[in-house]
Amino acid sequence: MSAPNTIFLKDYQPPRYLVETLRLDFDLHETHADVRARLVLRLNPQGQGPGPLVLNGQDMELRGLRLDGRALNAHEYAITGDTLTLSEMPESGELEIETRIRPQENTALEGLYQSGGNFCTQCEAEGFRRISYYPDRPDVMARFSTRIEADKARYPVLLSNGNLVEAGELGNGRHFALWEDPFPKPSYLFALVAGNLAQVADTFTTRSGREVALHIYVQQKNLDKVEHAMRSLKLAMRWDEERFGREYDLDIFQIVAVDDFNMGAMENKGLNIFNSKYVLAKAETATDGDFEGIESVIGHEYFHNWTGNRITCRDWFQLSLKEGLTVFRDQEFSADMGSRAVRRIQDVRALRSMQFAEDAGPMAHPVRPESYIEINNFYTATVYEKGAEVIRMILTLLGREGFRRGMDLYFARHDGQAVTTDDFVTAMADANEADFGQFQRWYRQAGTPEVSANWQYDAENRTFTLTLSQRTPATPGQPDKLPLHIPIAMALLDPSGREMPLQLEGEETPAGTSRVLELREAAQTFRFVNLAQPPVPSLLRGFSAPVRLAAEYTDQDLVFLLAHDPDAFCRWEAGQQMAIKAILSGIQDFRAGRRLAFNEALADAVGRILVDDELDPAFAALLLALPSETYLADLLDVVDVEGIHVAREFLRQGLAMRLKDVFLAAYRRNSDQGPYSLDPEAVGRRALRNAALSYLMSLEEPDMTDLALGQYQRADNMTDSMAALGQLAHRDSPVRREALDDFYARWREDALVLDKWFAIQATAPLPGVLDEVRQLMQHPAFEIRNPNKVRALIGSFARGNPTGFHDASGEGYAFVADQVIHLNALNPQIAARLLGAFNAWRRYDPQRRALMQAQLERILQTPALSPDVYEVASKSLA
Ligand code: TRP
Ligand code: ZN
């Protein structure tokens, strides 16, 4: 095939024409939809001057084209590939475009499509061009009004952005609604919904006293699962007022839940569209993790109203301008709603397992990429999560007040504009008279920096010398890296675990007991004075920068930090480092054919955690969670699939054998007596109890299986039910099938719960799992066109089942490649994401490497490859 075009940031040109207003008329039918667009255009004073008008458009039939009321002749315009070009365009004029599209045949779920019999849209990033010809780029912001006409019985609810200004009957069973959005917006924020939906209504009074109507739309049968989403929305609205001074700006805010959705949710102005997974929840059907996910995604989309919608991106290279910043905001929101320490550790864990791997692979790119083939491939952990870390570093460097000053200036300066990440950083710098010149490299340079720390204590001079050095490994297209500006939050702990007063050489007096050191050079030395005792340094507190830290800790230092560090992240990290050391040495033993040795110090440490009733149970559960197999794989030069699995399970079982009674006691102590509650204490107790269960089950003893079975049977909530079922389904026991069948029988009507059932089976580390996955693809509840189902079954197998996917036979690879090829034709975005499971192929042993490479090559040779899949496959092989 001919390679699709690459788009470069350096080629950016402002739009030649701007759109002042856009009026859209939709006529929805059972086989098609007719769209009439009227664009009031004018020359962009900041553009290149008069010339042809180029509009984007894909997969549609042009049925009418008029300029200022006059039908255009065939020679006055040209349609080539995905554009419509008017050769002569006056400095201003009204263009009227009629197109016919086929939402019923749209399986890509981009543009206007049908889900569960309802119409809905997804326009980010470039879906609007499947609805009408238009300058489909974020720096063209227009005032939209939208009229929708449809059959009233089938589609009683007709929604779009902004305010409803008119609605009525039309005869022959049809009706209409007219919506107007007063805020100019880019086309990617357009939304339309037409369907048979039930509404939950509430109101929110803003701090200036305006009343906002809140409407959440779901299928009738799901009305009992909306309460948590509505509560989360009101909390988010209040939080943005309090923390950032941001008020909502329309009189109505609507959320619609749909079952078929490529991502989590979408922030369309005034009309957010959500994957139903991030709206619907009640205790019986949703886990504590699901409830947290809903709160954070509802917050995320709501926060986009200011960081994304009021101020949007100039071009898609600036995606992190809205996504990194909004992830940062949703993380802060969740931290304020629950335990800050727990949330931070969860975020770091996610970053390390997803983003670090991305940064080390063939698709590595800077937070602000320089080129892409398909923008949909750049909705990545780097743009989102690393982007959020970059914002967090700015906060760490400026302090809370300085950061708020910078945000205020950013909003004041750029409201209503489409801007760049440079504009954001400049506002932060200007508001604080700070210099972020070097810091900007975080946006331009890909790769995870490695920071090394070593130190000496000089008893005679009572000084402590800390040397920090940094190095960023090469990434594709960026062989050489410059030093970054890295904030390293730190403290020095005395032997009792207290923070010591900090005084750097040259300072008059000690100031404070914790600091942020600014590492700017390749290597820098910091000398602390007046220290009467040798300290243990607590470094990278709160994970103050997205780096890999190699610190010269001894085993005793780690035990000490795990027991004493007042910084929760560092405390947790010390435990992780101990576990990682034990597992890595287990892997070496396994490779050498030796018996694995158990590190008794770890059992002591874990024993102390389990009996410490001062500890927040949610934090204790995190301390007990072993590093994931994915993160461990990332730490090895050559991934050892079996070694990782064996050594990690050996550690789990070794701990369980030595501490069985302590785990059992913790299990019982944290069993819920009262009714189900979502308060953090109760959530934490469930997490700790289920962590204990996972250790106990590793003993493979019949009475432990009974324990899990009993929990499964008695559970009144999905958290406990899933935790027990997961344990039962991931071990070969006589009750395994029985439990899975029981779960299916109970939940066969609930699509979201069945996703869990598919995922649990797809991630079983058991022989024969691939056959089970193949059979499940034939199950009546499985639908290849539904992204949630694909993620639950195929995605979980490819990314959540290392021993299954990487089975030495190569069958796992061939199976996933078949699915990528099949999905390429149906839904390229989903196909490309699934293909990402092969990205780390070069890091495996020669046999597996060859097997994965062969599948990638087979995919690349597939005819009619989408740009999405082409980009991932070709860059992976490059
Ligand atoms: N802007 C959305 C968010 O992060 C992301 C999104 C939703 C998206 N649906 C999409 C991106 C489809 C690409 C394609 O909140
Ligand atoms: Zn977002």
Short mmCIF file of N, CA, C and O in Angstrom, two decimals, residues 455-465 500 527-535:
data_model
loop_
_atom_site.label_atom_id
_atom_site.label_comp_id
_atom_site.label_asym_id
_atom_site.label_seq_id
_atom_site.Cartn_x
_atom_site.Cartn_y
_atom_site.Cartn_z
N TRP A 455 25.34 9.30 47.86
CA TRP A 455 25.56 10.25 48.95
C TRP A 455 26.63 9.75 49.91
O TRP A 455 26.95 8.56 49.94
N GLN A 456 27.18 10.74 50.67
CA GLN A 456 28.15 10.42 51.71
C GLN A 456 27.86 11.27 52.93
O GLN A 456 27.56 12.46 52.80
N TYR A 457 28.03 10.64 54.07
CA TYR A 457 27.93 11.40 55.32
C TYR A 457 29.33 11.53 55.89
O TYR A 457 30.07 10.54 55.99
N ASP A 458 29.69 12.74 56.24
CA ASP A 458 31.00 12.99 56.82
C ASP A 458 30.80 13.32 58.29
O ASP A 458 30.37 14.42 58.64
N ALA A 459 31.11 12.35 59.18
CA ALA A 459 30.81 12.50 60.60
C ALA A 459 31.61 13.64 61.22
O ALA A 459 31.11 14.39 62.05
N GLU A 460 32.85 13.74 60.75
CA GLU A 460 33.72 14.75 61.32
C GLU A 460 33.21 16.17 61.04
O GLU A 460 33.09 17.00 61.94
N ASN A 461 32.87 16.41 59.77
CA ASN A 461 32.39 17.75 59.40
C ASN A 461 30.87 17.89 59.52
O ASN A 461 30.33 18.95 59.23
N ARG A 462 30.22 16.81 59.89
CA ARG A 462 28.77 16.78 60.04
C ARG A 462 28.06 17.26 58.76
O ARG A 462 27.12 18.04 58.79
N THR A 463 28.57 16.79 57.64
CA THR A 463 27.94 17.17 56.36
C THR A 463 27.41 15.93 55.65
O THR A 463 27.89 14.82 55.86
N PHE A 464 26.45 16.20 54.81
CA PHE A 464 25.85 15.14 54.01
C PHE A 464 25.88 15.61 52.55
O PHE A 464 25.30 16.66 52.23
N THR A 465 26.57 14.88 51.71
CA THR A 465 26.73 15.31 50.32
C THR A 465 25.91 14.40 49.40
O THR A 465 26.13 13.19 49.36
N MET A 500 15.00 15.93 59.51
CA MET A 500 16.00 16.80 60.13
C MET A 500 15.95 18.19 59.49
O MET A 500 15.60 18.31 58.32
N ARG A 527 25.33 19.99 49.21
CA ARG A 527 25.95 19.65 50.48
C ARG A 527 25.14 20.24 51.63
O ARG A 527 24.98 21.44 51.74
N PHE A 528 24.64 19.36 52.48
CA PHE A 528 23.88 19.78 53.66
C PHE A 528 24.83 19.78 54.86
O PHE A 528 25.66 18.89 55.00
N VAL A 529 24.66 20.80 55.72
CA VAL A 529 25.59 20.94 56.85
C VAL A 529 24.85 20.86 58.18
O VAL A 529 23.62 20.90 58.23
N ASN A 530 25.64 20.75 59.23
CA ASN A 530 25.12 20.72 60.62
C ASN A 530 24.22 19.53 60.91
O ASN A 530 23.17 19.66 61.51
N LEU A 531 24.65 18.38 60.47
CA LEU A 531 23.86 17.18 60.72
C LEU A 531 24.62 16.31 61.73
O LEU A 531 25.67 15.77 61.42
N ALA A 532 24.06 16.19 62.90
CA ALA A 532 24.76 15.50 63.99
C ALA A 532 24.75 13.99 63.81
O ALA A 532 25.57 13.28 64.38
N GLN A 533 23.80 13.51 63.03
CA GLN A 533 23.70 12.05 62.86
C GLN A 533 23.64 11.72 61.37
O GLN A 533 23.17 12.55 60.58
N PRO A 534 24.03 10.53 60.99
CA PRO A 534 23.94 10.17 59.56
C PRO A 534 22.47 9.99 59.16
O PRO A 534 21.77 9.18 59.76
N PRO A 535 22.01 10.75 58.18
CA PRO A 535 20.61 10.62 57.79
C PRO A 535 20.40 9.54 56.71
O PRO A 535 21.35 9.15 56.04
#
